mmCIF file of C-alpha atoms in Angstrom:
data_model
loop_
_atom_site.group_PDB
_atom_site.id
_atom_site.type_symbol
_atom_site.label_atom_id
_atom_site.label_comp_id
_atom_site.label_asym_id
_atom_site.label_seq_id
_atom_site.Cartn_x
_atom_site.Cartn_y
_atom_site.Cartn_z
ATOM 1 C CA UNK A 1 -0.136 -0.033 0.014
ATOM 2 C CA UNK A 2 2.712 2.416 0.845
ATOM 3 C CA UNK A 3 4.264 1.729 -2.688
ATOM 4 C CA UNK A 4 0.785 2.383 -4.290
ATOM 5 C CA UNK A 5 0.451 5.745 -2.562
ATOM 6 C CA UNK A 6 3.982 6.703 -3.691
ATOM 7 C CA UNK A 7 3.253 5.959 -7.099
ATOM 8 C CA UNK A 8 0.290 8.394 -7.231
ATOM 9 C CA UNK A 9 1.994 11.076 -5.738
ATOM 10 C CA UNK A 10 4.748 10.583 -8.232
ATOM 11 C CA UNK A 11 2.105 10.560 -11.348
ATOM 12 C CA UNK A 12 0.478 13.824 -9.805
ATOM 13 C CA UNK A 13 3.937 15.744 -9.801
ATOM 14 C CA UNK A 14 5.287 14.385 -12.894
ATOM 15 C CA UNK A 15 1.835 15.482 -14.856
ATOM 16 C CA UNK A 16 1.951 18.752 -13.212
ATOM 17 C CA UNK A 17 5.342 19.701 -13.906
ATOM 18 C CA UNK A 18 4.929 18.751 -17.716
ATOM 19 C CA UNK A 19 2.423 21.530 -17.700
ATOM 20 C CA UNK A 20 4.626 23.955 -15.558
ATOM 21 C CA UNK A 21 7.628 23.584 -17.336
ATOM 22 C CA UNK A 22 5.934 24.100 -20.882
ATOM 23 C CA UNK A 23 3.842 27.391 -20.013
ATOM 24 C CA UNK A 24 6.263 29.261 -22.155
ATOM 25 C CA UNK A 25 5.786 27.313 -25.154
ATOM 26 C CA UNK A 26 2.029 27.241 -24.689
ATOM 27 C CA UNK A 27 1.817 30.948 -24.395
ATOM 28 C CA UNK A 28 4.039 31.334 -27.530
ATOM 29 C CA UNK A 29 1.966 29.254 -29.611
ATOM 30 C CA UNK A 30 -1.241 31.020 -28.484
ATOM 31 C CA UNK A 31 0.331 34.640 -28.481
ATOM 32 C CA UNK A 32 -0.527 35.327 -25.099
ATOM 33 C CA UNK A 33 0.471 38.556 -23.311
ATOM 34 C CA UNK A 34 1.446 38.192 -19.543
ATOM 35 C CA UNK A 35 -1.991 39.604 -18.695
ATOM 36 C CA UNK A 36 -3.997 37.013 -20.976
ATOM 37 C CA UNK A 37 -1.794 34.437 -19.489
ATOM 38 C CA UNK A 38 -3.168 35.594 -16.003
ATOM 39 C CA UNK A 39 -6.673 35.374 -17.391
ATOM 40 C CA UNK A 40 -6.084 31.807 -18.269
ATOM 41 C CA UNK A 41 -4.601 30.752 -14.978
ATOM 42 C CA UNK A 42 -8.103 31.932 -13.689
ATOM 43 C CA UNK A 43 -9.336 28.643 -14.834
ATOM 44 C CA UNK A 44 -7.133 26.755 -12.414
ATOM 45 C CA UNK A 45 -8.567 29.154 -9.538
ATOM 46 C CA UNK A 46 -12.193 28.767 -10.858
ATOM 47 C CA UNK A 47 -11.672 25.181 -11.441
ATOM 48 C CA UNK A 48 -10.476 23.980 -8.158
ATOM 49 C CA UNK A 49 -11.302 26.651 -5.770
ATOM 50 C CA UNK A 50 -15.052 26.140 -5.678
ATOM 51 C CA UNK A 51 -14.485 22.235 -5.596
ATOM 52 C CA UNK A 52 -12.365 21.982 -2.538
ATOM 53 C CA UNK A 53 -14.718 21.650 0.214
ATOM 54 C CA UNK A 54 -16.925 19.455 -1.621
ATOM 55 C CA UNK A 55 -13.875 17.019 -2.319
ATOM 56 C CA UNK A 56 -13.268 16.951 1.248
ATOM 57 C CA UNK A 57 -17.018 15.995 2.051
ATOM 58 C CA UNK A 58 -16.906 13.121 -0.665
ATOM 59 C CA UNK A 59 -13.630 11.883 0.722
ATOM 60 C CA UNK A 60 -15.216 11.788 4.348
ATOM 61 C CA UNK A 61 -18.582 10.177 2.938
ATOM 62 C CA UNK A 62 -17.252 7.756 0.230
ATOM 63 C CA UNK A 63 -13.535 7.036 1.027
ATOM 64 C CA UNK A 64 -10.600 8.181 -0.369
ATOM 65 C CA UNK A 65 -9.854 5.350 -3.167
ATOM 66 C CA UNK A 66 -12.840 6.069 -5.513
ATOM 67 C CA UNK A 67 -12.248 9.834 -5.211
ATOM 68 C CA UNK A 68 -8.671 9.560 -6.068
ATOM 69 C CA UNK A 69 -8.878 7.042 -9.165
ATOM 70 C CA UNK A 70 -11.842 9.751 -10.596
ATOM 71 C CA UNK A 71 -9.690 12.698 -9.824
ATOM 72 C CA UNK A 72 -6.842 10.993 -11.441
ATOM 73 C CA UNK A 73 -8.950 10.120 -14.786
ATOM 74 C CA UNK A 74 -9.974 13.996 -15.064
ATOM 75 C CA UNK A 75 -6.778 15.320 -14.392
ATOM 76 C CA UNK A 76 -4.740 13.305 -17.039
ATOM 77 C CA UNK A 77 -7.656 13.450 -19.420
ATOM 78 C CA UNK A 78 -7.193 17.318 -19.305
ATOM 79 C CA UNK A 79 -3.352 17.434 -19.762
ATOM 80 C CA UNK A 80 -3.415 16.865 -23.589
ATOM 81 C CA UNK A 81 -6.106 19.297 -24.029
ATOM 82 C CA UNK A 82 -3.873 22.050 -22.774
ATOM 83 C CA UNK A 83 -1.473 21.530 -25.615
ATOM 84 C CA UNK A 84 -4.377 21.374 -28.076
ATOM 85 C CA UNK A 85 -6.444 24.245 -26.897
ATOM 86 C CA UNK A 86 -6.820 26.575 -29.933
ATOM 87 C CA UNK A 87 -7.714 29.690 -27.956
ATOM 88 C CA UNK A 88 -7.432 31.450 -24.680
ATOM 89 C CA UNK A 89 -11.276 30.499 -23.665
ATOM 90 C CA UNK A 90 -10.635 26.983 -24.287
ATOM 91 C CA UNK A 91 -7.326 27.120 -22.499
ATOM 92 C CA UNK A 92 -9.067 28.538 -19.493
ATOM 93 C CA UNK A 93 -11.940 25.899 -19.392
ATOM 94 C CA UNK A 94 -9.389 22.997 -19.800
ATOM 95 C CA UNK A 95 -7.143 24.595 -17.110
ATOM 96 C CA UNK A 96 -10.460 24.186 -14.958
ATOM 97 C CA UNK A 97 -10.917 20.871 -15.515
ATOM 98 C CA UNK A 98 -7.297 19.916 -14.761
ATOM 99 C CA UNK A 99 -7.542 21.826 -11.712
ATOM 100 C CA UNK A 100 -10.619 20.075 -10.569
ATOM 101 C CA UNK A 101 -9.054 16.586 -11.164
ATOM 102 C CA UNK A 102 -5.759 17.923 -9.332
ATOM 103 C CA UNK A 103 -7.942 19.214 -6.370
ATOM 104 C CA UNK A 104 -9.638 15.713 -5.928
ATOM 105 C CA UNK A 105 -6.410 13.908 -6.106
ATOM 106 C CA UNK A 106 -4.650 16.075 -3.528
ATOM 107 C CA UNK A 107 -6.889 15.813 -0.628
ATOM 108 C CA UNK A 108 -7.620 11.996 -1.413
ATOM 109 C CA UNK A 109 -3.968 10.922 -1.641
ATOM 110 C CA UNK A 110 -3.071 13.060 1.429
ATOM 111 C CA UNK A 111 -5.857 11.115 3.296
ATOM 112 C CA UNK A 112 -4.312 7.885 1.937
ATOM 113 C CA UNK A 113 -1.068 8.884 3.187
ATOM 114 C CA UNK A 114 -2.276 9.639 6.573
ATOM 115 C CA UNK A 115 -3.897 6.263 6.715
ATOM 116 C CA UNK A 116 -0.630 4.676 5.815
ATOM 117 C CA UNK A 117 1.338 6.699 8.084
ATOM 118 C CA UNK A 118 -1.044 5.564 11.004
ATOM 119 C CA UNK A 119 -0.286 2.095 9.936
ATOM 120 C CA UNK A 120 3.445 2.311 10.241
ATOM 121 C CA UNK A 121 3.150 4.226 13.545
ATOM 122 C CA UNK A 122 5.579 6.946 12.697
ATOM 123 C CA UNK A 123 5.821 10.357 10.398
ATOM 124 C CA UNK A 124 6.094 9.393 6.628
ATOM 125 C CA UNK A 125 4.032 11.858 5.074
ATOM 126 C CA UNK A 126 6.882 13.838 4.179
ATOM 127 C CA UNK A 127 8.379 11.083 2.369
ATOM 128 C CA UNK A 128 5.292 10.786 0.115
ATOM 129 C CA UNK A 129 5.484 14.516 -0.762
ATOM 130 C CA UNK A 130 9.314 13.873 -1.446
ATOM 131 C CA UNK A 131 8.123 11.463 -4.166
ATOM 132 C CA UNK A 132 5.767 13.800 -5.496
ATOM 133 C CA UNK A 133 8.841 16.249 -6.037
ATOM 134 C CA UNK A 134 10.611 13.480 -7.505
ATOM 135 C CA UNK A 135 7.820 13.204 -9.859
ATOM 136 C CA UNK A 136 8.214 16.973 -10.556
ATOM 137 C CA UNK A 137 11.932 16.482 -11.504
ATOM 138 C CA UNK A 138 11.271 13.798 -14.076
ATOM 139 C CA UNK A 139 8.506 15.417 -15.652
ATOM 140 C CA UNK A 140 10.376 18.872 -15.735
ATOM 141 C CA UNK A 141 13.512 17.228 -17.092
ATOM 142 C CA UNK A 142 11.428 15.222 -19.663
ATOM 143 C CA UNK A 143 9.838 18.462 -20.441
ATOM 144 C CA UNK A 144 13.189 20.491 -20.857
ATOM 145 C CA UNK A 145 14.524 17.630 -23.228
ATOM 146 C CA UNK A 146 11.494 17.592 -25.382
ATOM 147 C CA UNK A 147 11.680 21.250 -25.666
ATOM 148 C CA UNK A 148 15.405 21.320 -26.374
ATOM 149 C CA UNK A 149 14.655 18.375 -29.124
ATOM 150 C CA UNK A 150 11.869 20.270 -30.591
ATOM 151 C CA UNK A 151 9.166 18.356 -29.465
ATOM 152 C CA UNK A 152 5.868 19.748 -29.522
ATOM 153 C CA UNK A 153 3.649 20.153 -26.450
ATOM 154 C CA UNK A 154 0.865 17.904 -28.386
ATOM 155 C CA UNK A 155 2.898 14.816 -28.638
ATOM 156 C CA UNK A 156 4.629 15.564 -25.403
ATOM 157 C CA UNK A 157 1.432 15.585 -23.296
ATOM 158 C CA UNK A 158 -0.471 12.761 -25.102
ATOM 159 C CA UNK A 159 2.365 10.224 -24.540
ATOM 160 C CA UNK A 160 2.732 11.567 -20.862
ATOM 161 C CA UNK A 161 -0.733 11.201 -20.190
ATOM 162 C CA UNK A 162 -1.183 7.540 -21.427
ATOM 163 C CA UNK A 163 1.907 6.468 -19.533
ATOM 164 C CA UNK A 164 1.109 7.831 -16.103
ATOM 165 C CA UNK A 165 -2.911 6.792 -16.505
ATOM 166 C CA UNK A 166 -1.482 3.260 -16.988
ATOM 167 C CA UNK A 167 0.631 3.294 -13.797
ATOM 168 C CA UNK A 168 -2.335 5.055 -11.710
ATOM 169 C CA UNK A 169 -4.914 2.339 -12.838
ATOM 170 C CA UNK A 170 -2.182 -0.461 -11.539
ATOM 171 C CA UNK A 171 -1.419 1.502 -8.369
ATOM 172 C CA UNK A 172 -5.419 2.020 -7.483
ATOM 173 C CA UNK A 173 -5.812 -1.798 -6.914
ATOM 174 C CA UNK A 174 -3.434 -1.551 -4.149
ATOM 175 C CA UNK A 175 -4.690 1.546 -2.129
ATOM 176 C CA UNK A 176 -6.207 1.242 1.327
ATOM 177 C CA UNK A 177 -10.217 0.466 0.540
ATOM 178 C CA UNK A 178 -12.842 2.739 2.480
ATOM 179 C CA UNK A 179 -16.282 1.359 2.286
ATOM 180 C CA UNK A 180 -18.798 4.138 0.747
ATOM 181 C CA UNK A 181 -19.981 6.378 3.653
ATOM 182 C CA UNK A 182 -17.638 4.797 6.225
ATOM 183 C CA UNK A 183 -14.176 6.228 5.543
ATOM 184 C CA UNK A 184 -13.725 7.416 8.941
ATOM 185 C CA UNK A 185 -15.126 3.876 10.337
ATOM 186 C CA UNK A 186 -12.270 2.257 8.921
ATOM 187 C CA UNK A 187 -10.149 4.370 10.992
ATOM 188 C CA UNK A 188 -11.783 3.952 13.978
ATOM 189 C CA UNK A 189 -11.803 -0.130 13.267
ATOM 190 C CA UNK A 190 -7.961 0.437 12.778
ATOM 191 C CA UNK A 191 -7.384 2.241 15.839
ATOM 192 C CA UNK A 192 -9.658 -0.257 17.854
ATOM 193 C CA UNK A 193 -7.618 -3.123 16.574
ATOM 194 C CA UNK A 194 -4.307 -1.527 17.516
ATOM 195 C CA UNK A 195 -5.896 -1.033 21.168
ATOM 196 C CA UNK A 196 -6.986 -4.461 21.563
ATOM 197 C CA UNK A 197 -3.407 -6.049 20.907
ATOM 198 C CA UNK A 198 -2.219 -3.769 23.668
ATOM 199 C CA UNK A 199 -4.482 -4.831 26.316
ATOM 200 C CA UNK A 200 -4.228 -8.119 28.228
ATOM 201 C CA UNK A 201 -7.777 -8.458 28.926
ATOM 202 C CA UNK A 202 -8.422 -8.987 25.111
ATOM 203 C CA UNK A 203 -11.991 -10.221 25.369
ATOM 204 C CA UNK A 204 -13.349 -7.506 27.704
ATOM 205 C CA UNK A 205 -11.649 -4.838 25.762
ATOM 206 C CA UNK A 206 -12.844 -6.057 22.376
ATOM 207 C CA UNK A 207 -16.541 -6.058 23.673
ATOM 208 C CA UNK A 208 -16.198 -2.438 24.869
ATOM 209 C CA UNK A 209 -14.623 -1.330 21.500
ATOM 210 C CA UNK A 210 -17.123 -3.085 19.417
ATOM 211 C CA UNK A 211 -20.152 -1.659 21.383
ATOM 212 C CA UNK A 212 -18.647 1.782 21.055
ATOM 213 C CA UNK A 213 -18.019 1.221 16.993
ATOM 214 C CA UNK A 214 -21.548 0.096 16.948
ATOM 215 C CA UNK A 215 -22.893 3.449 18.523
ATOM 216 C CA UNK A 216 -20.448 5.144 16.185
ATOM 217 C CA UNK A 217 -22.070 3.598 12.986
ATOM 218 C CA UNK A 218 -25.520 4.433 14.504
ATOM 219 C CA UNK A 219 -24.702 7.831 14.902
ATOM 220 C CA UNK A 220 -23.028 8.101 11.355
ATOM 221 C CA UNK A 221 -26.430 6.622 9.653
ATOM 222 C CA UNK A 222 -28.285 9.411 11.625
ATOM 223 C CA UNK A 223 -25.819 12.075 10.753
ATOM 224 C CA UNK A 224 -23.570 11.232 7.537
ATOM 225 C CA UNK A 225 -20.476 13.153 6.810
ATOM 226 C CA UNK A 226 -21.154 16.787 5.410
ATOM 227 C CA UNK A 227 -20.182 17.169 1.616
ATOM 228 C CA UNK A 228 -18.878 20.665 2.703
ATOM 229 C CA UNK A 229 -15.751 21.082 4.686
ATOM 230 C CA UNK A 230 -14.404 24.229 6.055
ATOM 231 C CA UNK A 231 -12.333 24.679 9.052
ATOM 232 C CA UNK A 232 -13.321 24.415 12.378
ATOM 233 C CA UNK A 233 -11.778 26.199 15.448
ATOM 234 C CA UNK A 234 -8.069 25.481 15.740
ATOM 235 C CA UNK A 235 -7.667 24.657 11.828
ATOM 236 C CA UNK A 236 -7.571 28.344 10.739
ATOM 237 C CA UNK A 237 -4.011 29.027 11.393
ATOM 238 C CA UNK A 238 -2.673 25.717 9.836
ATOM 239 C CA UNK A 239 -4.866 26.758 6.851
ATOM 240 C CA UNK A 240 -3.397 30.129 6.989
ATOM 241 C CA UNK A 241 0.248 28.785 7.075
ATOM 242 C CA UNK A 242 -0.806 26.370 4.016
ATOM 243 C CA UNK A 243 -2.215 29.571 2.264
ATOM 244 C CA UNK A 244 1.021 31.409 2.213
ATOM 245 C CA UNK A 245 3.011 28.291 1.471
ATOM 246 C CA UNK A 246 1.038 27.099 -1.379
ATOM 247 C CA UNK A 247 0.460 30.556 -3.028
ATOM 248 C CA UNK A 248 4.100 30.625 -3.385
ATOM 249 C CA UNK A 249 4.293 27.261 -4.629
ATOM 250 C CA UNK A 250 1.480 28.008 -7.383
ATOM 251 C CA UNK A 251 3.425 31.089 -8.282
ATOM 252 C CA UNK A 252 6.675 28.804 -8.781
ATOM 253 C CA UNK A 253 4.701 26.511 -10.894
ATOM 254 C CA UNK A 254 3.223 28.903 -13.257
ATOM 255 C CA UNK A 255 5.465 31.905 -13.382
ATOM 256 C CA UNK A 256 8.816 30.171 -12.537
ATOM 257 C CA UNK A 257 9.744 29.039 -16.145
ATOM 258 C CA UNK A 258 8.255 32.255 -17.470
ATOM 259 C CA UNK A 259 10.281 34.421 -15.168
ATOM 260 C CA UNK A 260 13.343 32.699 -16.166
ATOM 261 C CA UNK A 261 12.773 32.961 -19.711
ATOM 262 C CA UNK A 262 11.313 36.759 -19.968
ATOM 263 C CA UNK A 263 13.265 38.283 -17.130
ATOM 264 C CA UNK A 264 16.639 36.588 -16.971
ATOM 265 C CA UNK A 265 16.755 35.571 -20.871
ATOM 266 C CA UNK A 266 17.097 31.676 -19.943
ATOM 267 C CA UNK A 267 16.434 29.266 -22.972
ATOM 268 C CA UNK A 268 13.551 27.087 -23.096
ATOM 269 C CA UNK A 269 15.900 24.098 -21.762
ATOM 270 C CA UNK A 270 17.356 26.337 -19.036
ATOM 271 C CA UNK A 271 13.591 27.485 -17.862
ATOM 272 C CA UNK A 272 12.696 23.994 -17.344
ATOM 273 C CA UNK A 273 15.908 22.997 -15.567
ATOM 274 C CA UNK A 274 14.921 26.078 -13.159
ATOM 275 C CA UNK A 275 11.922 24.095 -12.370
ATOM 276 C CA UNK A 276 13.592 20.820 -12.089
ATOM 277 C CA UNK A 277 15.996 22.483 -9.426
ATOM 278 C CA UNK A 278 13.157 23.890 -7.582
ATOM 279 C CA UNK A 279 11.743 20.253 -7.722
ATOM 280 C CA UNK A 280 15.021 18.847 -6.446
ATOM 281 C CA UNK A 281 15.143 21.223 -3.473
ATOM 282 C CA UNK A 282 11.547 20.136 -2.617
ATOM 283 C CA UNK A 283 12.912 16.292 -2.550
ATOM 284 C CA UNK A 284 15.732 16.974 -0.452
ATOM 285 C CA UNK A 285 13.789 19.104 1.934
ATOM 286 C CA UNK A 286 10.859 16.608 2.332
ATOM 287 C CA UNK A 287 13.305 13.624 2.587
ATOM 288 C CA UNK A 288 14.566 15.183 5.968
ATOM 289 C CA UNK A 289 11.467 16.684 7.053
ATOM 290 C CA UNK A 290 10.163 13.726 9.291
ATOM 291 C CA UNK A 291 13.501 13.659 11.165
ATOM 292 C CA UNK A 292 14.062 17.282 11.589
ATOM 293 C CA UNK A 293 10.467 17.881 12.767
ATOM 294 C CA UNK A 294 10.743 15.323 15.235
ATOM 295 C CA UNK A 295 13.730 17.119 16.842
ATOM 296 C CA UNK A 296 12.682 20.628 16.612
ATOM 297 C CA UNK A 297 8.737 20.458 16.726
ATOM 298 C CA UNK A 298 6.170 21.931 14.186
ATOM 299 C CA UNK A 299 6.457 25.495 15.259
ATOM 300 C CA UNK A 300 10.427 25.931 14.886
ATOM 301 C CA UNK A 301 10.462 23.661 11.852
ATOM 302 C CA UNK A 302 7.848 25.789 10.049
ATOM 303 C CA UNK A 303 9.570 28.971 10.925
ATOM 304 C CA UNK A 304 12.983 27.670 9.622
ATOM 305 C CA UNK A 305 11.258 26.619 6.305
ATOM 306 C CA UNK A 306 9.800 30.202 5.870
ATOM 307 C CA UNK A 307 13.386 31.842 6.408
ATOM 308 C CA UNK A 308 15.062 29.581 4.038
ATOM 309 C CA UNK A 309 12.252 30.239 1.250
ATOM 310 C CA UNK A 310 12.662 33.836 1.954
ATOM 311 C CA UNK A 311 16.236 33.767 1.172
ATOM 312 C CA UNK A 312 15.730 31.923 -1.941
ATOM 313 C CA UNK A 313 13.184 34.620 -3.077
ATOM 314 C CA UNK A 314 15.270 37.241 -2.357
ATOM 315 C CA UNK A 315 18.310 35.718 -4.086
ATOM 316 C CA UNK A 316 16.264 35.077 -7.308
ATOM 317 C CA UNK A 317 14.700 38.592 -7.533
ATOM 318 C CA UNK A 318 17.899 40.585 -6.558
ATOM 319 C CA UNK A 319 20.056 38.793 -9.018
ATOM 320 C CA UNK A 320 18.167 38.690 -12.085
ATOM 321 C CA UNK A 321 20.289 36.398 -14.288
ATOM 322 C CA UNK A 322 19.892 32.664 -15.194
ATOM 323 C CA UNK A 323 22.558 31.674 -12.488
ATOM 324 C CA UNK A 324 20.870 33.690 -9.856
ATOM 325 C CA UNK A 325 17.478 32.298 -10.722
ATOM 326 C CA UNK A 326 18.586 28.730 -10.518
ATOM 327 C CA UNK A 327 20.100 29.321 -7.278
ATOM 328 C CA UNK A 328 17.104 31.030 -5.716
ATOM 329 C CA UNK A 329 14.719 28.467 -7.052
ATOM 330 C CA UNK A 330 16.840 25.709 -5.385
ATOM 331 C CA UNK A 331 16.546 27.370 -2.058
ATOM 332 C CA UNK A 332 12.918 27.991 -2.580
ATOM 333 C CA UNK A 333 12.202 24.491 -3.160
ATOM 334 C CA UNK A 334 14.253 23.818 -0.122
ATOM 335 C CA UNK A 335 12.520 26.082 2.160
ATOM 336 C CA UNK A 336 9.012 25.442 0.741
ATOM 337 C CA UNK A 337 9.443 21.667 0.705
ATOM 338 C CA UNK A 338 7.771 20.268 3.584
ATOM 339 C CA UNK A 339 5.464 22.946 5.131
ATOM 340 C CA UNK A 340 2.395 21.364 3.423
ATOM 341 C CA UNK A 341 2.993 17.705 4.430
ATOM 342 C CA UNK A 342 3.702 18.807 7.934
ATOM 343 C CA UNK A 343 0.849 21.093 8.191
ATOM 344 C CA UNK A 344 -1.454 18.278 6.932
ATOM 345 C CA UNK A 345 0.108 15.950 9.461
ATOM 346 C CA UNK A 346 -0.277 18.584 12.307
ATOM 347 C CA UNK A 347 -4.025 19.036 11.255
ATOM 348 C CA UNK A 348 -4.418 15.185 11.335
ATOM 349 C CA UNK A 349 -2.989 15.134 14.860
ATOM 350 C CA UNK A 350 -5.722 17.720 15.755
ATOM 351 C CA UNK A 351 -8.433 15.967 14.696
ATOM 352 C CA UNK A 352 -7.361 12.146 15.064
ATOM 353 C CA UNK A 353 -10.902 11.121 14.909
ATOM 354 C CA UNK A 354 -11.579 12.761 11.376
ATOM 355 C CA UNK A 355 -8.320 13.203 9.580
ATOM 356 C CA UNK A 356 -9.863 13.137 6.029
ATOM 357 C CA UNK A 357 -12.259 16.182 6.796
ATOM 358 C CA UNK A 358 -9.294 17.935 8.944
ATOM 359 C CA UNK A 359 -6.819 17.751 5.904
ATOM 360 C CA UNK A 360 -9.533 18.943 3.390
ATOM 361 C CA UNK A 361 -10.553 21.916 5.469
ATOM 362 C CA UNK A 362 -6.948 22.999 5.884
ATOM 363 C CA UNK A 363 -6.781 22.384 1.828
ATOM 364 C CA UNK A 364 -9.773 24.471 1.396
ATOM 365 C CA UNK A 365 -7.761 27.293 2.952
ATOM 366 C CA UNK A 366 -4.305 26.879 1.657
ATOM 367 C CA UNK A 367 -5.232 26.084 -2.176
ATOM 368 C CA UNK A 368 -7.320 29.226 -2.266
ATOM 369 C CA UNK A 369 -3.802 30.780 -2.310
ATOM 370 C CA UNK A 370 -2.129 28.079 -4.545
ATOM 371 C CA UNK A 371 -5.111 29.107 -7.159
ATOM 372 C CA UNK A 372 -5.430 32.923 -6.477
ATOM 373 C CA UNK A 373 -1.215 33.506 -6.508
ATOM 374 C CA UNK A 374 -0.669 32.896 -10.170
ATOM 375 C CA UNK A 375 -3.332 35.308 -11.599
ATOM 376 C CA UNK A 376 -2.467 38.087 -8.904
ATOM 377 C CA UNK A 377 1.218 37.530 -10.250
ATOM 378 C CA UNK A 378 -0.122 38.157 -13.631
ATOM 379 C CA UNK A 379 -2.107 40.862 -12.881
ATOM 380 C CA UNK A 380 0.935 42.889 -11.119
ATOM 381 C CA UNK A 381 3.035 42.053 -14.075
ATOM 382 C CA UNK A 382 0.983 43.501 -16.511
ATOM 383 C CA UNK A 383 0.409 46.743 -14.582
ATOM 384 C CA UNK A 384 4.237 46.922 -13.688
ATOM 385 C CA UNK A 385 6.627 44.232 -14.686
ATOM 386 C CA UNK A 386 7.180 40.391 -13.597
ATOM 387 C CA UNK A 387 10.312 40.894 -11.636
ATOM 388 C CA UNK A 388 8.196 43.513 -9.436
ATOM 389 C CA UNK A 389 5.207 40.967 -9.068
ATOM 390 C CA UNK A 390 7.603 38.363 -7.916
ATOM 391 C CA UNK A 391 8.237 40.497 -4.658
ATOM 392 C CA UNK A 392 5.024 38.894 -3.891
ATOM 393 C CA UNK A 393 7.250 35.626 -2.598
ATOM 394 C CA UNK A 394 9.446 37.169 0.068
ATOM 395 C CA UNK A 395 6.224 38.890 1.466
ATOM 396 C CA UNK A 396 4.225 35.597 1.510
ATOM 397 C CA UNK A 397 7.388 34.019 3.370
ATOM 398 C CA UNK A 398 7.448 36.422 5.854
ATOM 399 C CA UNK A 399 3.834 36.146 6.961
ATOM 400 C CA UNK A 400 4.147 32.503 6.988
ATOM 401 C CA UNK A 401 7.064 32.856 9.855
ATOM 402 C CA UNK A 402 4.719 35.248 11.593
ATOM 403 C CA UNK A 403 1.802 32.526 11.549
ATOM 404 C CA UNK A 404 3.984 29.788 12.376
ATOM 405 C CA UNK A 405 4.555 31.216 15.721
ATOM 406 C CA UNK A 406 1.004 30.837 16.523
ATOM 407 C CA UNK A 407 0.464 27.023 15.642
ATOM 408 C CA UNK A 408 -0.897 24.894 18.408
ATOM 409 C CA UNK A 409 1.774 22.749 19.740
ATOM 410 C CA UNK A 410 0.486 19.321 19.806
#
């Protein structure tokens, strides 16, 4: 099951990197200005932001496995459509579909990650996100090679979608199944089983737990999980930290390659390499996140991440050369790497009885930033210039540092 979840994270990262690294090519093909590209990116915002609370409720009610596979189908089907969109309106609509699929995948696969993490009894969610970034590296490198070889975005995206969908179909068969309407009941039974093995008086404990589970199921039948999930008390601060981190990540995904190409004069291949280095920093940060967090705690860990990312943003903006951009992108990736897995794990710990809705609620706030950031950058770039617009990045990291000091310790 761990390999299956890793596969889903890898596929998601690889597919998104294919799009992100070739945004300049799609922009050139349609002759879009920076302002028009920002309009197209509104499709990402509208397609995903409206569905975020709904997806969380669907995961809570029907389980993460069917939601994950359905989302993956929409996500990978939309990828070739981005290459063949004949106009700005069609590109915007296709981006909306792409974002809808990505939203469903993100909430569902993180819920799967938390379930596997519980089964292992230790923090491993950062490792799953490292695999996502590894997929980003592979996707970005492949995109850079395709661009350098003169391969069009159409053939590139079609082949990528077919290969990744085949892998996703196989991985889905090994995901943890959640009975419809009882995704959280599955968690409870797993926890109850763990408790039973730890008690000496097994028969008495089992009887009590079975009675409690029956009561919970009766309550669930009367009051099924709501379809819409928004943060409750205690989850708003993690949600706002996620907002800052994901807004910065969204800016990097959609404008990172464009910034290198337009501001520093990087070639298409070098622009793709910039995203690859950003993803490489993410891999390193996420692979080490679980161990460092165990030593420092969530608050200090998140604060350190914000400071490293802020340094990377300052370097990439203050040294507007290809080399400066590549160095800054590496630091940005390293600093932003583990904020989201740590915050998702933190939210699940705050709501251990309902991790799926907790993750979905934090995601609802966090991905508002992910989706709003790129259009905001585009609007500022149209009004001033792209280099000035990217000053949003260090401002976001400063806000994240302040918010991290208010995270609940637990």
